[in-house]
XYZ file of C-alpha atoms in Angstrom:
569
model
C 11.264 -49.615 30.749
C 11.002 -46.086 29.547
C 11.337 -46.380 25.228
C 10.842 -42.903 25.028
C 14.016 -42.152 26.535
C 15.823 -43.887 23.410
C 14.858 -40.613 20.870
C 13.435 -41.813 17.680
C 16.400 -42.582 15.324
C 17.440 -39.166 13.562
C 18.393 -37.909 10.709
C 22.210 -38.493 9.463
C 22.311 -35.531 7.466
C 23.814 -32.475 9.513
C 22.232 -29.097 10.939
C 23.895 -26.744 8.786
C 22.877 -29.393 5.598
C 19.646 -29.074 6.761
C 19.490 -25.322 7.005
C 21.382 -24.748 3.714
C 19.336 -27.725 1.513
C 16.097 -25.736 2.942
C 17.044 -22.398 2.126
C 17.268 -20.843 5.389
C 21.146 -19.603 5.521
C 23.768 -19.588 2.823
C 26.938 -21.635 2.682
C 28.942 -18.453 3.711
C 26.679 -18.318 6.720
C 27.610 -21.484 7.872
C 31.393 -21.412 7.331
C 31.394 -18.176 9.423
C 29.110 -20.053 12.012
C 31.535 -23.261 12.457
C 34.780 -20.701 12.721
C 33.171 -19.245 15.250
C 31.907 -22.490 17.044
C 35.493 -23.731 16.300
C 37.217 -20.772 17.922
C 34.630 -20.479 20.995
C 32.419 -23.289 21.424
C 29.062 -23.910 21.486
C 25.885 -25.203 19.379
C 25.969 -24.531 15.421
C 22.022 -23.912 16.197
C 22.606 -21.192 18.767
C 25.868 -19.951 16.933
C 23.825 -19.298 14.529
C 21.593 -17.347 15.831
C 23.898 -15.035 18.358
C 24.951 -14.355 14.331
C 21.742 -13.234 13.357
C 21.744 -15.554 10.142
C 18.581 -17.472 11.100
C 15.743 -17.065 13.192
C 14.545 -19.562 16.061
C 11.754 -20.801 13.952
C 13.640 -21.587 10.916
C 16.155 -23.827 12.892
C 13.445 -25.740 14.904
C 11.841 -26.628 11.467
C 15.369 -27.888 10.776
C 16.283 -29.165 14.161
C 12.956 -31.070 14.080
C 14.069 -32.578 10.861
C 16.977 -34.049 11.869
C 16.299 -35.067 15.210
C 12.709 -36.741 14.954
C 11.264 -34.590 17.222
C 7.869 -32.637 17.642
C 7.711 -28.999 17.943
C 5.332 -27.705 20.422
C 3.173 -24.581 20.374
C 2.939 -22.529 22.590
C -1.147 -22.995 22.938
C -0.328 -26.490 23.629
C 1.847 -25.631 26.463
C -0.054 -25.595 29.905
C -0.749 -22.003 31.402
C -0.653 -23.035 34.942
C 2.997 -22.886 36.905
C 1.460 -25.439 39.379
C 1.307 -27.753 36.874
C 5.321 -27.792 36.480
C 5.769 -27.033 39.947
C 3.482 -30.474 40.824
C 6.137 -33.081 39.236
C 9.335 -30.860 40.446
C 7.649 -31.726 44.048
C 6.587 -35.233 42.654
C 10.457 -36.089 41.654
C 11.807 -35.171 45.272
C 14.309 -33.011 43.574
C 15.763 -29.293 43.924
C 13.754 -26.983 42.118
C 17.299 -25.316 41.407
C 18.289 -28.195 39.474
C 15.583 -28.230 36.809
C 15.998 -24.097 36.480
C 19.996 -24.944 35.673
C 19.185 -27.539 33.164
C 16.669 -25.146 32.088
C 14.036 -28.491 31.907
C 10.559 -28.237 32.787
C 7.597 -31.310 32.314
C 4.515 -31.800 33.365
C 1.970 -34.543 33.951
C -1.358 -35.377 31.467
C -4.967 -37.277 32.379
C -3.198 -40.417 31.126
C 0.350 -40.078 33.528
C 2.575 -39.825 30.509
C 4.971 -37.046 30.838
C 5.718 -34.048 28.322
C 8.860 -32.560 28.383
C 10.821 -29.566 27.777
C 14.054 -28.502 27.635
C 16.892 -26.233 26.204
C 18.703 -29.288 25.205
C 16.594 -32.389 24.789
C 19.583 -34.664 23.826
C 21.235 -33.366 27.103
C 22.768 -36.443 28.914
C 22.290 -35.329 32.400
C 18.222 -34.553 31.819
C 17.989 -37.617 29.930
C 19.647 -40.005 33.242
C 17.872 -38.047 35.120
C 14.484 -38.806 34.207
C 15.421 -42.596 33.192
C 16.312 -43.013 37.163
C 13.144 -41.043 38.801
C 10.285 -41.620 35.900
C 11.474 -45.198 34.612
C 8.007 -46.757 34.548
C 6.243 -43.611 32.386
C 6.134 -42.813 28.816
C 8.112 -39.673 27.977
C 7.194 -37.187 25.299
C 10.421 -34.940 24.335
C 9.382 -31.669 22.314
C 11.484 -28.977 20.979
C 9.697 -25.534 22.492
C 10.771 -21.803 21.393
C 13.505 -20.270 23.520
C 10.748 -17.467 24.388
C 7.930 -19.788 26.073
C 10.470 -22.006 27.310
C 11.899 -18.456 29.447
C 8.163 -17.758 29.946
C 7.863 -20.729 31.827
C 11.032 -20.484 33.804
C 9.746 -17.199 34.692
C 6.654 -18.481 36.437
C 8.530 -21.160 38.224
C 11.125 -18.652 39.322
C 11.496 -15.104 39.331
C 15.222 -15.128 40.309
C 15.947 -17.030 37.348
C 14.924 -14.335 35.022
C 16.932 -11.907 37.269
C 19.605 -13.451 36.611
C 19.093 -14.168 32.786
C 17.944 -10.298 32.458
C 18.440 -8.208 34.789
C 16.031 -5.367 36.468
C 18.785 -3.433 37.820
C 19.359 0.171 37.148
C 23.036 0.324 37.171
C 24.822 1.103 33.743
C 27.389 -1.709 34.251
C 25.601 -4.335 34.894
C 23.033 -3.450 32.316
C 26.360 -3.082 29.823
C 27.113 -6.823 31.101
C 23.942 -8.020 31.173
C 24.074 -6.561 27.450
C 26.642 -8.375 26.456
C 25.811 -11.534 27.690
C 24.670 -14.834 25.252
C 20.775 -14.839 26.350
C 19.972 -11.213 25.485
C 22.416 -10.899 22.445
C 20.521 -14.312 20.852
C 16.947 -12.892 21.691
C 17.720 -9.542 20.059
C 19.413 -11.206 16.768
C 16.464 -13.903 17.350
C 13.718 -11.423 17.246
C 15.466 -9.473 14.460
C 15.297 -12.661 12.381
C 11.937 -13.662 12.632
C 10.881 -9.700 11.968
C 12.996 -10.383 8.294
C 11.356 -13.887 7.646
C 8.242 -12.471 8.294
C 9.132 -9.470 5.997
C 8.638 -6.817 8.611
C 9.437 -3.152 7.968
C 9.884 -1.617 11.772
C 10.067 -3.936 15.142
C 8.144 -2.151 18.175
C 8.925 -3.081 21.773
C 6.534 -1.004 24.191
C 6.784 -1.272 28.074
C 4.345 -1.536 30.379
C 3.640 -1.915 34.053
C 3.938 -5.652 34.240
C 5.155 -6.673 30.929
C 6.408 -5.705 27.270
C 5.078 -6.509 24.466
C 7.318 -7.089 21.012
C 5.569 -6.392 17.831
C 6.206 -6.186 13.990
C 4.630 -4.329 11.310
C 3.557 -6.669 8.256
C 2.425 -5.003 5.365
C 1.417 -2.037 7.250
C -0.265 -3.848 10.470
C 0.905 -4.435 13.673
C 1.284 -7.928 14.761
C 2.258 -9.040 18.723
C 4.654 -11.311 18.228
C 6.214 -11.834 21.998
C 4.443 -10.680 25.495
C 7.323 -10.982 28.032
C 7.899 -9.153 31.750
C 9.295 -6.278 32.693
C 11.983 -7.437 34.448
C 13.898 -8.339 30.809
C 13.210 -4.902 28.969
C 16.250 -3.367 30.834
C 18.961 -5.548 29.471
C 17.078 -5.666 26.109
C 16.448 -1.931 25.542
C 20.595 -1.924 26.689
C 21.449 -4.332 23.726
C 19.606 -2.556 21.057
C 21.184 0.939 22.597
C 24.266 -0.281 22.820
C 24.653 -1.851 19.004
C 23.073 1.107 17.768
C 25.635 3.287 18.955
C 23.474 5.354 21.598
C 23.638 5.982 24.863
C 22.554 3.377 27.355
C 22.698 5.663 31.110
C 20.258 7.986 29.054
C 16.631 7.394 29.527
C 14.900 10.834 29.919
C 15.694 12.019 26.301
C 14.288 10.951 23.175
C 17.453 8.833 21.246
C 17.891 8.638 17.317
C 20.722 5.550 15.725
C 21.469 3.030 13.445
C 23.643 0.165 12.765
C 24.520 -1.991 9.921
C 24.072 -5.610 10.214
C 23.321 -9.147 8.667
C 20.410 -10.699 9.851
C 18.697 -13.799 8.326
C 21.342 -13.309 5.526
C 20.604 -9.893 4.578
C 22.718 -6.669 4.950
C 20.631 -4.633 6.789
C 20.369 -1.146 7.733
C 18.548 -0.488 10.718
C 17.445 2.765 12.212
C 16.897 2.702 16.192
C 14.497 5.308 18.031
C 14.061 5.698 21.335
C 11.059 8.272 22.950
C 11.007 7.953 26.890
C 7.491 7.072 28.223
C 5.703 6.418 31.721
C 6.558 2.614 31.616
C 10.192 3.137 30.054
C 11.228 4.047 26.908
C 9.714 2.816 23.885
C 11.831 1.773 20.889
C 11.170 1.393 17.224
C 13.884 -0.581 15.027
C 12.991 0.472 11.316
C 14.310 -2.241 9.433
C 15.917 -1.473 5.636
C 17.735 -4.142 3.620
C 20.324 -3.420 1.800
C 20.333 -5.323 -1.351
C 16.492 -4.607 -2.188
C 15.123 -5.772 -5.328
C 15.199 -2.500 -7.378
C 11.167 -1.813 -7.828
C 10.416 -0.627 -11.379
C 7.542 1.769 -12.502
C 5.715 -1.217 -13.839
C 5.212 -2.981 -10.896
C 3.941 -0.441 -8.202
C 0.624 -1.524 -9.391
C -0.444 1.763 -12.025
C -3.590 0.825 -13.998
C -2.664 0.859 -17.993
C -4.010 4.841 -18.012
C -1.875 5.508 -14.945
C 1.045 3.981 -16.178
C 1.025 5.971 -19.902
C 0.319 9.202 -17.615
C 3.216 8.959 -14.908
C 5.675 7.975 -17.753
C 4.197 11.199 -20.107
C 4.992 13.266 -16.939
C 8.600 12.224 -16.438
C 9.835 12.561 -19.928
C 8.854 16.408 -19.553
C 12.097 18.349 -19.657
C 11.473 20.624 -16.457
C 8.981 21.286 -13.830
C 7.118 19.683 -10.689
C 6.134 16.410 -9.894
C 4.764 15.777 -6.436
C 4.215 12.186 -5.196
C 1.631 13.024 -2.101
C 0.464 10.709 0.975
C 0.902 9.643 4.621
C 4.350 8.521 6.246
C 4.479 4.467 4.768
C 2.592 4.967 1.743
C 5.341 4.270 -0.653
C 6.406 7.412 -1.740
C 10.507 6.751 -1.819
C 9.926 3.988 -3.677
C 7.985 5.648 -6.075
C 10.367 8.320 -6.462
C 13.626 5.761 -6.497
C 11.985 3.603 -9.054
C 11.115 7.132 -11.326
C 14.492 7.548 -10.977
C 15.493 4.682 -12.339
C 13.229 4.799 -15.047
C 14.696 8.209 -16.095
C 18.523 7.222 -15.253
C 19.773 6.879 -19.174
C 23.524 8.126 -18.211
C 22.710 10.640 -20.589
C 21.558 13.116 -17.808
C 23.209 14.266 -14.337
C 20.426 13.084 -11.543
C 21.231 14.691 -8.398
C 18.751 13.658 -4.927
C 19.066 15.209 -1.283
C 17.354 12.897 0.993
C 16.879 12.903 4.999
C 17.865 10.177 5.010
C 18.804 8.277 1.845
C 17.282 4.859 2.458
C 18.713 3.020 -0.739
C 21.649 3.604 -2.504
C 20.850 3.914 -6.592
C 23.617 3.633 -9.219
C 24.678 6.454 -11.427
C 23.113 8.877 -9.130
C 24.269 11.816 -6.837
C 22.719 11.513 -3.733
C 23.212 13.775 -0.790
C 22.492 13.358 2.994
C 20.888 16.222 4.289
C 22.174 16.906 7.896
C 19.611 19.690 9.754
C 21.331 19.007 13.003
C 24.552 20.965 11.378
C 22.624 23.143 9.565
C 22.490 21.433 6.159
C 19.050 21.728 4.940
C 17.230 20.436 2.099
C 16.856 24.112 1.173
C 20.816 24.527 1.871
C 21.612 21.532 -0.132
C 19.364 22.316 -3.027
C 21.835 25.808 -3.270
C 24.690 23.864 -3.995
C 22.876 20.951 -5.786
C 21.904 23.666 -8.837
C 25.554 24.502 -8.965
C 26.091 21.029 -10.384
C 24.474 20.809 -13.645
C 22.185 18.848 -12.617
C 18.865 17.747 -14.958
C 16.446 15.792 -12.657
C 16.491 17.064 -8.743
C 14.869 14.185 -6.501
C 13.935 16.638 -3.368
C 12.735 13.954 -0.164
C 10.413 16.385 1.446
C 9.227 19.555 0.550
C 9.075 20.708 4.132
C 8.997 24.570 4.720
C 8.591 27.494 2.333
C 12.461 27.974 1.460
C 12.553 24.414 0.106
C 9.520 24.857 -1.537
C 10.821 28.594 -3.283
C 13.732 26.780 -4.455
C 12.547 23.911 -6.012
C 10.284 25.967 -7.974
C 13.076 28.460 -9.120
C 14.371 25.190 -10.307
C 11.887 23.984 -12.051
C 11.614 27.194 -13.738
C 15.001 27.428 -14.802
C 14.403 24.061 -16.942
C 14.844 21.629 -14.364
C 12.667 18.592 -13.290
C 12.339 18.382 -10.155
C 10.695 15.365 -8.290
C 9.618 15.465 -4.467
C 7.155 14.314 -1.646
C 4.453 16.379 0.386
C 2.359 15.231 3.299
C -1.356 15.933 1.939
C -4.377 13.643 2.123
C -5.045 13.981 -1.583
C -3.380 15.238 -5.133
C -5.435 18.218 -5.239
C -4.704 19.420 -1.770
C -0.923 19.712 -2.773
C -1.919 23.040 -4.969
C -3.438 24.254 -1.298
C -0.582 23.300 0.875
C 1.723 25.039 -1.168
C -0.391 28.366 -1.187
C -0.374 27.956 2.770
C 3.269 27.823 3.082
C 3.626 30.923 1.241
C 4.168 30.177 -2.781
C 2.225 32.748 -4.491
C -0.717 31.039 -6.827
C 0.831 31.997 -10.447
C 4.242 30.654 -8.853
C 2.189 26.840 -8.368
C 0.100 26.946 -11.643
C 2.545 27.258 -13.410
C 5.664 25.333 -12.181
C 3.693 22.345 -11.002
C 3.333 20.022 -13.679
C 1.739 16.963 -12.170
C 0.506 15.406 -8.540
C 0.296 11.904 -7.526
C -1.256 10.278 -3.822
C -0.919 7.105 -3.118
C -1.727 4.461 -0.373
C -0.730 1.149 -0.096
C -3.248 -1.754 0.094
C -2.570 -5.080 1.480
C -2.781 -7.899 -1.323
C -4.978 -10.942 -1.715
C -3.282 -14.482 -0.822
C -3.365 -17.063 -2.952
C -5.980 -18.818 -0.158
C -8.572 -16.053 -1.342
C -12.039 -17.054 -2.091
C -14.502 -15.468 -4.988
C -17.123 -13.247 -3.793
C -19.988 -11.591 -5.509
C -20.120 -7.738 -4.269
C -23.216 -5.392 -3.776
C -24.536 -4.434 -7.468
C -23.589 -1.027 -6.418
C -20.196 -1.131 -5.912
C -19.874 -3.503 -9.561
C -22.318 -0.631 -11.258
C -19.918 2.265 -9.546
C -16.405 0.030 -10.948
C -18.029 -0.625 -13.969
C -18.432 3.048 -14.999
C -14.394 3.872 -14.377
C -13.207 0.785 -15.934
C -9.796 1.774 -18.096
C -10.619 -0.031 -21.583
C -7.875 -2.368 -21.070
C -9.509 -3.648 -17.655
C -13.197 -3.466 -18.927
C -12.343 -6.102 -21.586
C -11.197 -8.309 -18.595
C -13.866 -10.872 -16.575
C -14.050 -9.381 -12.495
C -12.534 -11.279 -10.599
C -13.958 -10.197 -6.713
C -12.431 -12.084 -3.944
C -12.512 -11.922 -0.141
C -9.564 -12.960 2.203
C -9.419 -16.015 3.796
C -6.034 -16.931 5.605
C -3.857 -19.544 5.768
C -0.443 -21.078 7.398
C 1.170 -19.150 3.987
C 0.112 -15.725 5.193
C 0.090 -16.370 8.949
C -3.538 -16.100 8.826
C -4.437 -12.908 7.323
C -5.313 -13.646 4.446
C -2.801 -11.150 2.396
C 0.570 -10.856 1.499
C 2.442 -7.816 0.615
C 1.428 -4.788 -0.814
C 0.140 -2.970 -4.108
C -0.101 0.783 -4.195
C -3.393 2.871 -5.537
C -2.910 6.031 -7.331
C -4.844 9.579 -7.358
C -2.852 11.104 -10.402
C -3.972 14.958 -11.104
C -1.979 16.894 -14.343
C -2.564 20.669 -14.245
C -4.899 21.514 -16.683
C -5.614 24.823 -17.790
C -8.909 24.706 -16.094
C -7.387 24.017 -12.746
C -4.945 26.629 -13.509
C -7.269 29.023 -13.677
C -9.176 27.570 -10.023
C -5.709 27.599 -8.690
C -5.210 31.061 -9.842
C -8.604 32.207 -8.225
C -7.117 30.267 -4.704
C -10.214 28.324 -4.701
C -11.136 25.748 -1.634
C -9.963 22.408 -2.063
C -13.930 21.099 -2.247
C -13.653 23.007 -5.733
C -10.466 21.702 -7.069
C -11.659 18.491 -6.074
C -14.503 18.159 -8.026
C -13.174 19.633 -10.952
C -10.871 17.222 -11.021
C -13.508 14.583 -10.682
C -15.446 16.202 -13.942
C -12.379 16.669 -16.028
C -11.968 12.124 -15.289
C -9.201 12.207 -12.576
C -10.024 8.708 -10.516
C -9.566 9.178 -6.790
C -8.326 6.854 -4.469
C -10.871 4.878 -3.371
C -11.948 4.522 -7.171
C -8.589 3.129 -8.261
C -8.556 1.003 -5.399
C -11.756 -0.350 -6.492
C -10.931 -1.591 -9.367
C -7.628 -3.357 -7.869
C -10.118 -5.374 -5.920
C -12.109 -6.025 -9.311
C -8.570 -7.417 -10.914
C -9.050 -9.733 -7.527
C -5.698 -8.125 -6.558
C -7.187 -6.578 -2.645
C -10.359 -6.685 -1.463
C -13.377 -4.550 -0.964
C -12.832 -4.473 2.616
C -9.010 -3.511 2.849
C -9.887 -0.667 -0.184
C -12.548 0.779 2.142
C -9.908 0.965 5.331
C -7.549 2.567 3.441
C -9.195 5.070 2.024
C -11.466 7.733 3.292
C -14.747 7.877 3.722
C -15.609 10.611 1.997
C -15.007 9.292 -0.994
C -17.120 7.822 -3.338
């Protein structure tokens, strides 16, 4: 007689225990799940994920727990359909019936039988294979919603039709919206992208199939591969909760919705930009209740830090923080802010748009679309009193001519510009029109920055070329030199999903105007020039800073070297 049928004995403690004893939902999370179960039905483990408090993988670690049962991977899983479509002839019965129960097995070398199944403990699969497999060992896993669907797919292509949709017509795709499978793999995938502390969620179309992926500390990872036939009702769900318009597909789409996901308040910005395969949609994720970031852990070398602070305690003029799009500026800027918010001064920010909301601060919402500008906004923003301006982007040449009437007028003003380098700022400016003795003199100070993945613990120590330890070794800040190297190389792990880092650290070009590169500035001198006077008058550039993160064994050599340009010594 089949023993496997009898499940190993389980756990008595409850799911939601479980969940909350582990850390993976809250208690209010679970009273709002078992109303909601109460007042409709269904599994607290499902319920709870249609909520968007955890993701699939953090309740199979749980559901594992308390029922005794394996949880298989999906490399484990066999890639063949004939293989499940073998034992569905084998049992004599409708291959209808195992795509309702939503139950697939197969057959190994040594005739046992692995099985899978939306619901394992499910009374009618478990009679069922107790009457036509009585004689063979059973193996019961618990299996991902997403490669248990990938599975049903190859079996059947109606069934994902019907779990999906590939039709074209508004109301069904606003039904097929709606509907339990596609609301739990949205909230589902919007979990796992917060466990797995992802800051946007890509889903790109293709010809066949679209792919699901999530930027970790600045790299894109493919998390699901899925066909084409489900990107309709999906790209309808995240339309349709992020208050756009579903029928449209030819024009590009901006939203964004507030939600709680994984037990964070989250706001998430939705994008949509039409392309040859369908449209392709970026979900830029942005909790809420974020850890406010202060100055003095961004990751400034000692030097660094006593310059940035000397800079912000000036009582007017320009700071610029400088790099790429997701190189950390706004939180730079937001944790200056905080650093200068005493309540003794009136701090005033217009922001496109304002990501995090600071306390004891004016911040405005620029609206372009309307007509509001920064540069309109900044009008009315010096009618306030304010001391410190926090500008988002310097973006054309009336922004730019107002914030440095400001700064002249004995404000500080603080703001971003998209330039490779500190020194290029002083250009960029000139470019858009600022006359020379207008930058030299209201510009106090420029910053770039980058952000470098950091070491996991599962690092390993490395010895680097004698070249790179002679180069570090002549730029060591005193406070660092007096510290042992400590050089490491990543490794990966389970911890860091193989990687080998986790999170970020920034590095710092920081360039003060100095009366010599007043002068070049005055002269409108190439950047080449500015740059190396900067270089003789001790200003560290990127990759040099960065270098000497990786000698604190906080990066390594390798991620320094991607991050920064080549051209750099």
């Amino acid at each position: 007689m089949n023993t496997n049928l009898v499940i190993k004995q389980p756990s008595s403690q409850r799911l939601g225990e479980i969940l909350v004893n582990a850390g993976f939902i809250n208690e209010q999370d679970l009273q709002r799940a078992l109303d909601f179960q109460e007042r409709l039905g269904g599994q607290l483990g499902a319920v709870l994920i249609r909520l968007g408090a955890v993701s699939e993988d953090n309740l199979l670690i749980s559901l594992s727990q308390q029922l005794n049962l394996p949880i298989i991977n999906n490399l484990d899983i066999p890639p063949e359909a004939e293989i499940f479509t073998d034992l569905i002839k084998e049992s004599g019965v409708e291959e209808d019936w195992w795509l309702d129960q939503e139950v697939l097995a197969w057959k190994d070398a040594d005739k046992r039988i692995h099985c899978l199944a939306r619901n394992p403990l499910s009374d009618t699969i478990r009679e069922f294979f107790y009457q036509f497999f009585f004689d063979t060992e059973i193996i019961w896993y618990l299996v991902r919603n997403q490669d248990l669907d990938r599975l049903l797919d190859q079996v059947s292509k109606a069934n994902t039709d019907d779990y999906f949709g590939n039709s074209d017509d508004v109301n069904i795709l606003r039904e097929l919206a709606e509907g339990a499978p596609v609301v739990e793999f949205v909230n589902n995938m919007l979990s796992q992208a917060i466990d797995q502390r992802a800051s946007d969620v890509h889903i790109e179309p293709e010809e066949r199939n679209f792919f699901v992926r999530y930027r970790i500390d600045g790299i894109l990872y493919e998390r699901f591969n899925l066909p084409r036939e489900r990107f309709n009702a999906i790209a309808s769900r995240i339309k349709l909760i992020g208050g756009l318009d579903i029928a449209e597909r030819r024009l590009p789409q901006d939203g964004r919705l507030n939600t709680r996901v994984s037990g964070q308040e989250l706001d998430i910005r939705v994008s949509c930009l039409p392309g040859v395969h369908g449209e392709s949609i970026v979900m830029r994720l942005l909790p809420k209740e974020r850890q406010a970031n202060r100055l003095e852990q961004l990751g400034f070398a000692p030097d660094h830090y006593r310059l940035f602070t000397q800079w912000i305690s000036e009582p007017h003029g320009i700071i610029l923080v400088t790099g790429p799009t997701g190189s950390g500026k706004s939180t730079t800027l937001y944790a200056t802010l905080d650093a200068v918010n005493d309540r003794k001064q009136k701090i005033i920010t217009v922001e496109d748009p304002v990501e995090y909301q600071l306390t004891g601060i004016t911040q405005v919402q620029a609206h372009s679309d309307i007509g509001y500008t920064f540069a309109s906004a900044l009008r009315s923003i010096l009618r306030q009193d304010p001391d410190i301006v926090m500008i988002g982007e310097i973006r054309d040449l009336e922004t730019a001519e107002i914030a440095i009437q400001a700064s002249l007028t004995g404000h500080m003003v603080l703001s971003t510009l998209h330039t490779n380098d500190a020194v290029s700022s002083f250009t960029r400016l000139i470019d858009m029109g600022i006359e020379p003795f207008l930058v030299a003199t209201s510009v106090r100070a420029v910053q770039a920055q980058r952000l470098v993945r950091r070491l996991c613990s599962c690092a390993q120590t490395i010895t680097p070329l004698a070249e790179i330890q002679a180069q570090v070794k002549r730029i060591l800040p005193p406070e660092i030199a007096q510290t042992a190297p400590q050089w490491k190389q990543a490794v990966g792990c389970h911890q860091c999903q193989n990687t080998g880092y986790q999170g970020r650290i920034g590095i710092y070009e920081m360039v003060h105007l100095t009366k010599e590169l007043q002068s070049l500035i005055l002269k409108q001198v190439t950047t080449s020039d500015l740059q190396q006077k900067a270089a003789q008058l001790g200003f560290r550039n990127l990759r040099e800073d960065g270098l000497i993160k990786a000698y604190q064994g906080v990066t390594g050599i390798e991620e320094v070297l991607r991050v920064t340009e080549e051209n750099q010594p």
